[in-house]
CSV table of C-alpha atoms in Angstrom, one decimal:
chain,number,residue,atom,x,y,z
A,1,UNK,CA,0.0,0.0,0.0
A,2,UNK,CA,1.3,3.3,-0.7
A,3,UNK,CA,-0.2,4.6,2.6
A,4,UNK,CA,1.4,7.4,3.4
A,5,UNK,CA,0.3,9.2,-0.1
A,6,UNK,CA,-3.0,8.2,0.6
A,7,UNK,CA,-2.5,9.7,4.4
A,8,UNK,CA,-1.3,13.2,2.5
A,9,UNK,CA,-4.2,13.1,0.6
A,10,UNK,CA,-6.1,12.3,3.4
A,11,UNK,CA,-5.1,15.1,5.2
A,12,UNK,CA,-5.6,17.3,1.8
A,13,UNK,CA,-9.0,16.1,1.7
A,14,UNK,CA,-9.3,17.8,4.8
A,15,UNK,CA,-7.8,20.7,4.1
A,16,UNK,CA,-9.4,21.5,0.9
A,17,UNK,CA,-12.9,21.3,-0.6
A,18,UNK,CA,-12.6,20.5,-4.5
A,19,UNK,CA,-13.0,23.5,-6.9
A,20,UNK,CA,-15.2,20.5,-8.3
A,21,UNK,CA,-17.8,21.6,-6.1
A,22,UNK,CA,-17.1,18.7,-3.5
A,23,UNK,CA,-15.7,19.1,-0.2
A,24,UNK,CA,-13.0,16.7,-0.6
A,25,UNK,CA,-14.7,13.4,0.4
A,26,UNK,CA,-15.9,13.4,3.7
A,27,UNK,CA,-13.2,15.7,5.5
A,28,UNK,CA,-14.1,18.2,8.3
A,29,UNK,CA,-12.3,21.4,6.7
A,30,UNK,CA,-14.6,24.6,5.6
A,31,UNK,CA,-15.1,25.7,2.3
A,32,UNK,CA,-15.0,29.1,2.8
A,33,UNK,CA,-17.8,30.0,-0.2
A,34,UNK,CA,-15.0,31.0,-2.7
A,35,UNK,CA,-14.3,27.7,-4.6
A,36,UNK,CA,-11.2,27.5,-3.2
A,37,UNK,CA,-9.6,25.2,-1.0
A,38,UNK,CA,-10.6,25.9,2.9
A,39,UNK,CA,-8.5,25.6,6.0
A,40,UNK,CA,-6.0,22.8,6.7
A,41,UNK,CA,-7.2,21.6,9.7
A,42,UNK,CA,-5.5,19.5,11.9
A,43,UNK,CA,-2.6,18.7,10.4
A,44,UNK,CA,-0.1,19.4,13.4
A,45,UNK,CA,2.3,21.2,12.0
A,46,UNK,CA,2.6,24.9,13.2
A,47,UNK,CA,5.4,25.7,10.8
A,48,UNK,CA,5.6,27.7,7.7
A,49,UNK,CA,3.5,26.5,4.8
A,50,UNK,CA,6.7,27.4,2.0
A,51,UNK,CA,5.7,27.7,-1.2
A,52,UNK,CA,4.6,24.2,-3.4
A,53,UNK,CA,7.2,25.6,-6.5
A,54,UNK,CA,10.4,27.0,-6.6
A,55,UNK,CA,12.3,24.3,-5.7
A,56,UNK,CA,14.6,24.4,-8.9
A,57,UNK,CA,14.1,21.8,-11.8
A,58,UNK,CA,11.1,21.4,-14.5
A,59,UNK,CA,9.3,19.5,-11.5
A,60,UNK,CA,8.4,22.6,-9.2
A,61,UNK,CA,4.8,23.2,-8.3
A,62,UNK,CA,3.9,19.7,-9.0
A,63,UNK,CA,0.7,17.8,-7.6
A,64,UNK,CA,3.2,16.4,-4.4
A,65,UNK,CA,4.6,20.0,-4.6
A,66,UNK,CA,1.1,21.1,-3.8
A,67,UNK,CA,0.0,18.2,-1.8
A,68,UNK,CA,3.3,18.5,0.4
A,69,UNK,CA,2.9,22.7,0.9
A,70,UNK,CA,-0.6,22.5,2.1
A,71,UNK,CA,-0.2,19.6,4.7
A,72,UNK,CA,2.3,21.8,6.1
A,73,UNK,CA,-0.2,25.2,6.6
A,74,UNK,CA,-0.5,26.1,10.1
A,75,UNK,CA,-3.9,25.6,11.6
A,76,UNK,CA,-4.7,29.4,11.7
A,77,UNK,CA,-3.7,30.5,8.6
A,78,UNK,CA,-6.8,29.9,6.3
A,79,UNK,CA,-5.5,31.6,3.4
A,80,UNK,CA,-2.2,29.0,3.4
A,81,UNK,CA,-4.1,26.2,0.9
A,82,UNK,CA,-5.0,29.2,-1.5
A,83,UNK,CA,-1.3,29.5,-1.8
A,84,UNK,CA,-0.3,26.3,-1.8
A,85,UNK,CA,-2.4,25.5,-4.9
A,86,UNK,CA,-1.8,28.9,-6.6
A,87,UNK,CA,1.9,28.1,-6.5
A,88,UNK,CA,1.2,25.1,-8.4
A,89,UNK,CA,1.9,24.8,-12.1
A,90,UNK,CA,-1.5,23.8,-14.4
A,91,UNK,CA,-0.8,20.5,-14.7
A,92,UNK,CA,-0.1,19.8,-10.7
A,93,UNK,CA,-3.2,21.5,-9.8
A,94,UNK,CA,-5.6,19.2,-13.0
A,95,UNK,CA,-3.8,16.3,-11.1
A,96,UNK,CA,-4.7,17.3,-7.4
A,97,UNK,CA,-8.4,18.2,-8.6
A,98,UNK,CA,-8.8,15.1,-10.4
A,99,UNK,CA,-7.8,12.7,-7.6
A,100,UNK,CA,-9.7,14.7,-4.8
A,101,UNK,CA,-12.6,14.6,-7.9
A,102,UNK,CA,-12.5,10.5,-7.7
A,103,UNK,CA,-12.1,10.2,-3.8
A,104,UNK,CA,-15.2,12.3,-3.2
A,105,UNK,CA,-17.1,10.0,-6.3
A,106,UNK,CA,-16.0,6.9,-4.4
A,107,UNK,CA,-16.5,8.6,-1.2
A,108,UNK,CA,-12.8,7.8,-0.2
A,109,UNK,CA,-11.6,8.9,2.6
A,110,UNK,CA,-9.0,6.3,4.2
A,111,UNK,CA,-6.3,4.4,2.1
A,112,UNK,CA,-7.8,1.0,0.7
A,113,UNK,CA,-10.5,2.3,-0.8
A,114,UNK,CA,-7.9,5.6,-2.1
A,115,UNK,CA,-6.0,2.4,-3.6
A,116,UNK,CA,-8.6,0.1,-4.9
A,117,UNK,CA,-10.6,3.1,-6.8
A,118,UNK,CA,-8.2,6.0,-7.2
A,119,UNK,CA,-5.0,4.1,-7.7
A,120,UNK,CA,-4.4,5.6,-11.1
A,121,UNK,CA,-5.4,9.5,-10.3
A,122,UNK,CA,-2.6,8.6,-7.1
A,123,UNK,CA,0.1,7.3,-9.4
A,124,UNK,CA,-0.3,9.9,-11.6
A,125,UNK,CA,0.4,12.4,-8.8
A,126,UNK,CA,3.5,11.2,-7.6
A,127,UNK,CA,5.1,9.8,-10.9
A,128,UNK,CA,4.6,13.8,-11.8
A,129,UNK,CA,7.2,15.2,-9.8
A,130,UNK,CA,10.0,14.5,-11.8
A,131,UNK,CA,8.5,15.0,-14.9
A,132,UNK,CA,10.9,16.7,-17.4
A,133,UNK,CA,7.7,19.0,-19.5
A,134,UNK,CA,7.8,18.7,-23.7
A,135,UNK,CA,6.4,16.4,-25.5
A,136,UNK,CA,6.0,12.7,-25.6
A,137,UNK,CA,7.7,10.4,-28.1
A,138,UNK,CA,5.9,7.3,-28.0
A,139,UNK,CA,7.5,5.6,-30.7
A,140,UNK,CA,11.1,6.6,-28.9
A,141,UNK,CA,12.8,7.0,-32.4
A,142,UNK,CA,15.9,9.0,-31.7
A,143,UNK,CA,17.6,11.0,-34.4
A,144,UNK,CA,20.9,11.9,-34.8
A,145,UNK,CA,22.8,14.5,-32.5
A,146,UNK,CA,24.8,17.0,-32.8
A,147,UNK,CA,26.1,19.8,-30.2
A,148,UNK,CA,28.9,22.1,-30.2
A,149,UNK,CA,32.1,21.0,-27.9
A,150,UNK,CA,31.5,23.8,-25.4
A,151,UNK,CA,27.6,22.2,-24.3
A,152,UNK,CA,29.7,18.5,-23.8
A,153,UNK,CA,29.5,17.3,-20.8
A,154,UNK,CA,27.5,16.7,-17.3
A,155,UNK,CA,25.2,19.6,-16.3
A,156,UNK,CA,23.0,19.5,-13.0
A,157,UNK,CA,20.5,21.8,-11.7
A,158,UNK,CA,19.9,21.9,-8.2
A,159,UNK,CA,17.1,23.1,-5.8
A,160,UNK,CA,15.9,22.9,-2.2
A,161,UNK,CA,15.1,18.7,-2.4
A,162,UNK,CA,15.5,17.8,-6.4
A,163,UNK,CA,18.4,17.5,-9.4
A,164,UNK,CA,17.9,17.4,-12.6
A,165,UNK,CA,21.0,16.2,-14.7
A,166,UNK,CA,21.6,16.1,-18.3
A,167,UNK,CA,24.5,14.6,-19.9
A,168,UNK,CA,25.9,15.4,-23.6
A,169,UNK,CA,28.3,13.2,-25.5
A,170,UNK,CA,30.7,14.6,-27.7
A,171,UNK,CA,28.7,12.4,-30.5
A,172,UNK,CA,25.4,14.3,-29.7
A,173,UNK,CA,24.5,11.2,-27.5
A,174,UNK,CA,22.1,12.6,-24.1
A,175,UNK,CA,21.2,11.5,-20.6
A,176,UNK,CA,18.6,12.8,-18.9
A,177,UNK,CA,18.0,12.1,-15.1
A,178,UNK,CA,15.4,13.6,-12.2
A,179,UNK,CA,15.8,13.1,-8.8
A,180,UNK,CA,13.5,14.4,-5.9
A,181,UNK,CA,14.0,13.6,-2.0
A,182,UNK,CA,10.2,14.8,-0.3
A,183,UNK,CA,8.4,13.8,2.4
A,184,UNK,CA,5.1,14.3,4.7
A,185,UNK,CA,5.9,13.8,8.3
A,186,UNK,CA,9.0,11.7,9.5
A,187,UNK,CA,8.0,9.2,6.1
A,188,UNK,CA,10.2,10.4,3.5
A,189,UNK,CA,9.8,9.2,-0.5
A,190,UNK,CA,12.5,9.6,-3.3
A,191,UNK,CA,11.2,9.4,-6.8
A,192,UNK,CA,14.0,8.9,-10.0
A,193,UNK,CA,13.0,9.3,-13.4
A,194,UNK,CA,15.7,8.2,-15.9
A,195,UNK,CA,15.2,7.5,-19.6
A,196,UNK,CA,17.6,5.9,-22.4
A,197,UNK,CA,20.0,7.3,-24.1
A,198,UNK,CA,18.7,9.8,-26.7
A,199,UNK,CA,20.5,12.6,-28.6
A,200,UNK,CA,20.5,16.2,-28.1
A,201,UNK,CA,20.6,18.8,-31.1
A,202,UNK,CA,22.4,22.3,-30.9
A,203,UNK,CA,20.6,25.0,-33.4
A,204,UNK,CA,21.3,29.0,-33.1
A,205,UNK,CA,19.7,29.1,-29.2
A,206,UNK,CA,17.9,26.3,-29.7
A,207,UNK,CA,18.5,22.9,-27.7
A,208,UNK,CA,16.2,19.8,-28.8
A,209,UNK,CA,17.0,16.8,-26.3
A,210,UNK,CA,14.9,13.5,-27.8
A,211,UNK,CA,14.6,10.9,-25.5
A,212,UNK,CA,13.2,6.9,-26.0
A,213,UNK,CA,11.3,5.0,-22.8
A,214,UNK,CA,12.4,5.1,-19.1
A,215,UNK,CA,10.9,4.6,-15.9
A,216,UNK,CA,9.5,6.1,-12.6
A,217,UNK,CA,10.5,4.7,-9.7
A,218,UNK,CA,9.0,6.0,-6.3
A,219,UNK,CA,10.4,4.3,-3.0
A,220,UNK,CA,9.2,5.2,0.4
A,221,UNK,CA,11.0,4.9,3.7
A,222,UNK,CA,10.5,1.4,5.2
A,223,UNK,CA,6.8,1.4,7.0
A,224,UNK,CA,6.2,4.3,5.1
A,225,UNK,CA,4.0,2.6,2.0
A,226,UNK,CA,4.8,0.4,-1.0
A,227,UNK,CA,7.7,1.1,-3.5
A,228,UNK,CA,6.8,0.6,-7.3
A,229,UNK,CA,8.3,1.2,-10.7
A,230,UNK,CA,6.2,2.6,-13.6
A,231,UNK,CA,7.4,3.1,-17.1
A,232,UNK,CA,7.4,6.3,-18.6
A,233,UNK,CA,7.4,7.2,-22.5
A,234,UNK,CA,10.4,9.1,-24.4
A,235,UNK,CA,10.0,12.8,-24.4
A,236,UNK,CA,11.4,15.7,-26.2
A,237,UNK,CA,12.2,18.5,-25.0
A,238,UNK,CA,13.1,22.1,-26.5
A,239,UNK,CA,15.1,24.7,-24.5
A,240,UNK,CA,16.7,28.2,-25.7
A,241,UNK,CA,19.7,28.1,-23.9
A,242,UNK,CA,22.6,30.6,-23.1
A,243,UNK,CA,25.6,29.9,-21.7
A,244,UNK,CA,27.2,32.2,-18.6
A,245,UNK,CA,30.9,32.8,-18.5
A,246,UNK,CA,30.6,35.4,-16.2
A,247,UNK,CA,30.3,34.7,-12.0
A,248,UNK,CA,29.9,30.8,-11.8
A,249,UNK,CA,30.0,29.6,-15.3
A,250,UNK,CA,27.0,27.4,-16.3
A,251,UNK,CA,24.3,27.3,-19.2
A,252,UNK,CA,20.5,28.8,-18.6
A,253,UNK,CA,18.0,26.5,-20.1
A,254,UNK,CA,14.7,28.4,-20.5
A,255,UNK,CA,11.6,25.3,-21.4
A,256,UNK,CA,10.4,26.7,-24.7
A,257,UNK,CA,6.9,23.9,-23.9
A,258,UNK,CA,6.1,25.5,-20.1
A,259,UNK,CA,3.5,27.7,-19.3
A,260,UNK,CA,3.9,28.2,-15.3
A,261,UNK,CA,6.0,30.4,-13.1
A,262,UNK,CA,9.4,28.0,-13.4
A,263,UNK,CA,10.5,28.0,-17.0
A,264,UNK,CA,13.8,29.0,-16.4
A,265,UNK,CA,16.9,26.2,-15.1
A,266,UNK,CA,20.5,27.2,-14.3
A,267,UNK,CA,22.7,24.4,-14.8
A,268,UNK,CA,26.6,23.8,-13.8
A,269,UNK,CA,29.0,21.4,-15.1
C-alpha cells in the first residue's frame, strides 16, 4: 500500500474542498464560499507553509509540490491552501483536482479504498514530480545529434530537495536524469525518473533533447507505504539556452513547452 500518499491526501482532503464543487470526500475542513480550497485543519504542523514551486528543476509546483505545501499550513492561517495551490503549475493542480474529484465520487476517505478506486489518479500524482515538461515520443525513435564541444559534458541543476542532470556526449548522445528527495511527516519518498540514451541537437539558441522509454521509480521509507516502478514514454524536450561565462560559469536553459511560473533552469557542469 502506498499509505502514506493516501494519508497526505487524506489530510488534503481535509484541508481542501474540490473546486469541483465537492468538499474533498468526507473531510471536516470549511469551504469558505470561494471555490477554493478551505483551511488545513489538523494537520499538526505549526510551521511555515513554503511555497509548493520553486524548488529548482522542471518539476516545481507539481501535484506532491502542492500536496506537500498544504499539509504543512498552520492551523490558523486559512488563506495558506490558496497559496499552496496557486503556486502550483497547471498541470499539478488538473492532477490534485482530479484525484480529490475521484475520492469524493467513491467517497474515499481512508487508504484501501484511495488504492482500490483512485490508484491511477494517485500514481499519476506522484510519478509527476520528476517529470521533465515537452512532448511525448511514443515511438522513442531517436535522431541523430549533434552539439557544439562547449555544451559536452554533465550539467545539473539543483534546488531545495530535487536534481535534474543532463549529460551530452561529444557524438550528440544525451542523458537525462530527475531526482526528488520529499516527504510528509517523518516518512520520506524519493522518486527517479531516468530515460535511455537519446540525442541532443544544438541549433542557433535552440537545444532539442529526444529521449526513448524510461521509468519512474518511487520508493518510500520502510513502513512508510509500498515502492513501485512505472514506465514512462520518451520525451522531447526544446530549450533556448545561453551559456554564462561570467560569476559561476553554467548554461540557462529556459523550457520553450512551459506555461507556469518555473521556466527558467540554471545548470553547472
Amino acid at each position: 500500500m502506498r499509505s502514506i500518499g493516501v494519508m497526505v491526501l487524506g489530510l488534503v482532503v481535509v484541508a481542501c474542498s474540490s473546486q469541483a464543487g465537492n468538499n474533498g470526500g468526507g473531510g471536516s475542513g470549511a469551504n469558505g464560499g470561494t471555490g477554493g480550497f478551505g483551511n488545513a485543519g489538523g494537520s499538526g504542523n505549526s510551521g511555515g507553509a513554503g511555497n509548493a514551486g520553486g524548488a529548482g528543476g522542471a518539476s516545481a509546483g507539481t501535484c506532491m509540490d502542492i500536496m506537500a505545501c498544504i499539509v504543512k499550513c498552520p492551523d490558523a492561517d486559512a488563506t495558506c491552501p490558496d497559496t499552496c495551490y496557486a503556486a502550483g503549475n497547471p498541470t499539478g493542480q488538473s492532477q490534485l483536482l482530479a484525484l480529490l474529484d475521484c475520492m469524493s465520487k467513491n467517497q474515499c476517505n481512508d487508504a484501501p479504498c484511495t488504492e482500490t478506486q483512485c490508484s491511477n489518479e494517485l500514481s499519476t500524482c506522484l510519478d509527476s514530480s520528476t517529470d521533465p515538461g515537452g512532448t511525448t515520443n511514443p515511438g522513442g525513435n531517436v535522431p541523430p545529434g549533434s552539439i557544439p564541444p562547449e555544451l559536452v559534458g554533465d550539467w545539473s541543476s539543483a534546488g531545495a530537495d530535487e536534481v535534474s542532470e543532463l549529460i551530452f556526449g561529444a557524438d550528440g548522445s544525451a542523458q537525462h536524469i530527475n531526482y526528488k528527495n520529499s516527504g510528509i511527516g517523518s516518512c520520506g519518498v524519493s522518486i527517479v525518473a531516468s530515460w535511455k540514451v537519446g540525442s541532443v541537437v544544438a541549433s542557433g539558441d535552440q537545444l532539442t533533447i529526444t529521449l526513448g522509454p524510461g521509468s519512474t521509480s518511487v520508493v518510500w521509507d520502510a513502513g512508510c507505504g509500498e515502492s513501485y516502478v512505472n514506465p514512462t514514454e520518451g520525451r522531447v524536450l526544446t530549450y533556448k539556452y545561453a551559456l554564462q561565462t561570467t560569476g559561476t560559469p553554467g548554461m540557462w536553459l529556459t523550457d520553450l513547452s512551459c506555461t507556469g511560473q518555473y521556466c527558467e533552469e540554471f545548470y553547472k557542469k
